[in-house]
PDB file of C-alpha atoms in Angstrom:
ATOM      1  CA  MET S   1       9.366   4.490  15.669  1.00 60.00           C
ATOM      2  CA  LYS S   2      10.272   2.808  12.406  1.00 80.00           C
ATOM      3  CA  LEU S   3       8.441  -0.117  10.786  1.00 81.00           C
ATOM      4  CA  ARG S   4      10.290  -2.795   8.846  1.00 87.00           C
ATOM      5  CA  PRO S   5       8.025  -5.319   7.089  1.00 87.00           C
ATOM      6  CA  LEU S   6       8.823  -9.016   7.227  1.00 87.00           C
ATOM      7  CA  HIS S   7       9.063 -11.468   4.334  1.00 89.00           C
ATOM      8  CA  ASP S   8       6.637 -10.618   1.494  1.00 88.00           C
ATOM      9  CA  ARG S   9       4.882  -7.714   3.185  1.00 92.00           C
ATOM     10  CA  VAL S  10       4.961  -4.075   2.110  1.00 93.00           C
ATOM     11  CA  ILE S  11       4.101  -0.832   3.894  1.00 92.00           C
ATOM     12  CA  ILE S  12       1.931   1.594   1.920  1.00 93.00           C
ATOM     13  CA  LYS S  13       1.073   5.250   2.482  1.00 92.00           C
ATOM     14  CA  ARG S  14      -2.276   6.107   0.881  1.00 87.00           C
ATOM     15  CA  LEU S  15      -2.264   8.906  -1.686  1.00 84.00           C
ATOM     16  CA  GLU S  16      -4.697  11.771  -1.154  1.00 73.00           C
ATOM     17  CA  ALA S  17      -8.257  11.246  -2.380  1.00 60.00           C
ATOM     18  CA  GLU S  18      -9.522  13.259  -5.320  1.00 59.00           C
ATOM     19  CA  THR S  19     -11.651  16.210  -4.207  1.00 61.00           C
ATOM     20  CA  LYS S  20     -13.080  16.953  -7.672  1.00 62.00           C
ATOM     21  CA  SER S  21     -14.869  14.665 -10.094  1.00 58.00           C
ATOM     22  CA  ALA S  22     -13.870  14.428 -13.759  1.00 64.00           C
ATOM     23  CA  GLY S  23     -16.703  16.857 -14.532  1.00 69.00           C
ATOM     24  CA  GLY S  24     -15.383  19.450 -12.056  1.00 69.00           C
ATOM     25  CA  ILE S  25     -17.859  18.810  -9.236  1.00 70.00           C
ATOM     26  CA  VAL S  26     -16.359  19.242  -5.764  1.00 67.00           C
ATOM     27  CA  ILE S  27     -16.766  16.094  -3.663  1.00 64.00           C
ATOM     28  CA  PRO S  28     -17.242  16.716   0.095  1.00 63.00           C
ATOM     29  CA  ASP S  29     -15.072  14.819   2.598  1.00 59.00           C
ATOM     30  CA  THR S  30     -18.076  12.869   3.876  1.00 61.00           C
ATOM     31  CA  ALA S  31     -18.746  11.418   0.412  1.00 53.00           C
ATOM     32  CA  THR S  32     -15.201  10.418  -0.536  1.00 55.00           C
ATOM     33  CA  GLU S  33     -14.007   6.833  -0.299  1.00 60.00           C
ATOM     34  CA  LYS S  34     -10.568   5.842   0.876  1.00 68.00           C
ATOM     35  CA  PRO S  35      -8.177   5.897  -2.074  1.00 65.00           C
ATOM     36  CA  ILE S  36      -6.943   2.622  -3.545  1.00 82.00           C
ATOM     37  CA  LYS S  37      -3.682   4.225  -4.689  1.00 89.00           C
ATOM     38  CA  GLY S  38      -0.617   4.492  -2.535  1.00 91.00           C
ATOM     39  CA  GLU S  39       3.132   4.823  -2.366  1.00 93.00           C
ATOM     40  CA  VAL S  40       5.329   1.989  -1.145  1.00 93.00           C
ATOM     41  CA  VAL S  41       7.228   3.151   1.945  1.00 92.00           C
ATOM     42  CA  ALA S  42       9.116  -0.064   2.756  1.00 92.00           C
ATOM     43  CA  VAL S  43       9.346  -3.674   1.532  1.00 91.00           C
ATOM     44  CA  GLY S  44      10.299  -6.939   3.200  1.00 90.00           C
ATOM     45  CA  ALA S  45      13.214  -9.168   2.198  1.00 88.00           C
ATOM     46  CA  GLY S  46      11.102 -11.397  -0.043  1.00 88.00           C
ATOM     47  CA  LYS S  47       8.767 -14.374  -0.183  1.00 87.00           C
ATOM     48  CA  ILE S  48      10.134 -17.622   1.216  1.00 87.00           C
ATOM     49  CA  LEU S  49       9.404 -20.405  -1.260  1.00 88.00           C
ATOM     50  CA  GLU S  50       8.710 -24.060  -0.377  1.00 90.00           C
ATOM     51  CA  ASN S  51      12.272 -25.072  -1.302  1.00 91.00           C
ATOM     52  CA  GLY S  52      13.669 -22.479   1.146  1.00 87.00           C
ATOM     53  CA  ASN S  53      14.811 -19.956  -1.455  1.00 90.00           C
ATOM     54  CA  VAL S  54      13.795 -16.315  -1.134  1.00 89.00           C
ATOM     55  CA  ARG S  55      12.110 -14.610  -4.116  1.00 90.00           C
ATOM     56  CA  ALA S  56      12.677 -10.851  -4.206  1.00 88.00           C
ATOM     57  CA  LEU S  57       9.597  -8.628  -4.354  1.00 88.00           C
ATOM     58  CA  ALA S  58       8.525  -6.937  -7.603  1.00 88.00           C
ATOM     59  CA  VAL S  59       7.972  -3.563  -5.898  1.00 91.00           C
ATOM     60  CA  LYS S  60      10.434  -1.217  -4.230  1.00 91.00           C
ATOM     61  CA  ALA S  61      10.177   1.794  -1.954  1.00 90.00           C
ATOM     62  CA  GLY S  62       8.868   4.812  -3.858  1.00 91.00           C
ATOM     63  CA  ASP S  63       6.687   2.846  -6.321  1.00 91.00           C
ATOM     64  CA  LYS S  64       3.101   4.044  -6.754  1.00 94.00           C
ATOM     65  CA  VAL S  65       0.683   1.103  -6.615  1.00 93.00           C
ATOM     66  CA  LEU S  66      -2.992   0.116  -6.790  1.00 92.00           C
ATOM     67  CA  PHE S  67      -4.463  -2.238  -4.199  1.00 90.00           C
ATOM     68  CA  GLY S  68      -7.840  -3.689  -3.255  1.00 86.00           C
ATOM     69  CA  LYS S  69     -10.334  -1.519  -1.386  1.00 84.00           C
ATOM     70  CA  TYR S  70     -10.272  -3.722   1.731  1.00 83.00           C
ATOM     71  CA  SER S  71      -6.647  -4.917   1.511  1.00 85.00           C
ATOM     72  CA  GLY S  72      -4.126  -4.696   4.292  1.00 87.00           C
ATOM     73  CA  THR S  73      -4.076  -3.816   7.942  1.00 88.00           C
ATOM     74  CA  GLU S  74      -4.229  -0.165   8.955  1.00 90.00           C
ATOM     75  CA  VAL S  75      -1.633   0.984  11.495  1.00 90.00           C
ATOM     76  CA  LYS S  76      -0.800   4.410  12.895  1.00 89.00           C
ATOM     77  CA  VAL S  77       2.880   5.255  13.388  1.00 87.00           C
ATOM     78  CA  ASP S  78       3.947   8.657  14.699  1.00 85.00           C
ATOM     79  CA  GLY S  79       0.540  10.092  13.744  1.00 86.00           C
ATOM     80  CA  GLU S  80       0.759   8.818  10.159  1.00 87.00           C
ATOM     81  CA  GLU S  81      -1.736   6.233   8.867  1.00 90.00           C
ATOM     82  CA  LEU S  82      -0.102   3.387   6.960  1.00 92.00           C
ATOM     83  CA  LEU S  83      -1.198   0.058   5.488  1.00 92.00           C
ATOM     84  CA  VAL S  84       0.668  -3.224   5.906  1.00 93.00           C
ATOM     85  CA  MET S  85      -0.183  -5.858   3.294  1.00 93.00           C
ATOM     86  CA  ARG S  86       1.232  -8.792   1.394  1.00 92.00           C
ATOM     87  CA  GLU S  87       2.703  -8.180  -2.028  1.00 90.00           C
ATOM     88  CA  GLU S  88       0.036 -10.457  -3.549  1.00 89.00           C
ATOM     89  CA  ASP S  89      -2.655  -7.936  -2.417  1.00 89.00           C
ATOM     90  CA  LEU S  90      -1.184  -5.328  -4.780  1.00 91.00           C
ATOM     91  CA  VAL S  91      -2.986  -5.090  -8.116  1.00 90.00           C
ATOM     92  CA  ALA S  92      -0.600  -2.993 -10.225  1.00 90.00           C
ATOM     93  CA  ILE S  93       2.363  -0.628 -10.267  1.00 91.00           C
ATOM     94  CA  ILE S  94       1.535   2.833 -11.657  1.00 90.00           C
ATOM     95  CA  ASP S  95       4.130   4.094 -14.167  1.00 88.00           C
ATOM     96  CA  GLY S  96       4.601   7.768 -14.889  1.00 73.00           C
TER      97      GLY S  96
END
C-alpha cells in the first residue's frame, strides 16, 4: 500500500530516538520519549488559498524536520509507523 497526502499534508517517518544522553548515560527504552525529529516521506500538492490558487509546500521528500510532540496522526502502513500532519505543524527544517 502506498500513501499519498492531500493538499497541505505531509507524511513523516520518525527518526530513531537517542539511546545515550549527552553525558554518556544509556537511556532505557521505557524512559525514552518519542522523537520530535523525522524525515519527510511524501508531500501533498499544496495549500489551496482562498482565491483558489495553490501554494506549493516549503518541504520536500527527504527533508529532515522538527515537529510538535503531539502533532499529527499516527498510521501504520505495511508494518511501518508513519505520521500524517499539516505543513503548519512542522516547526523547522534541519539542515546538514
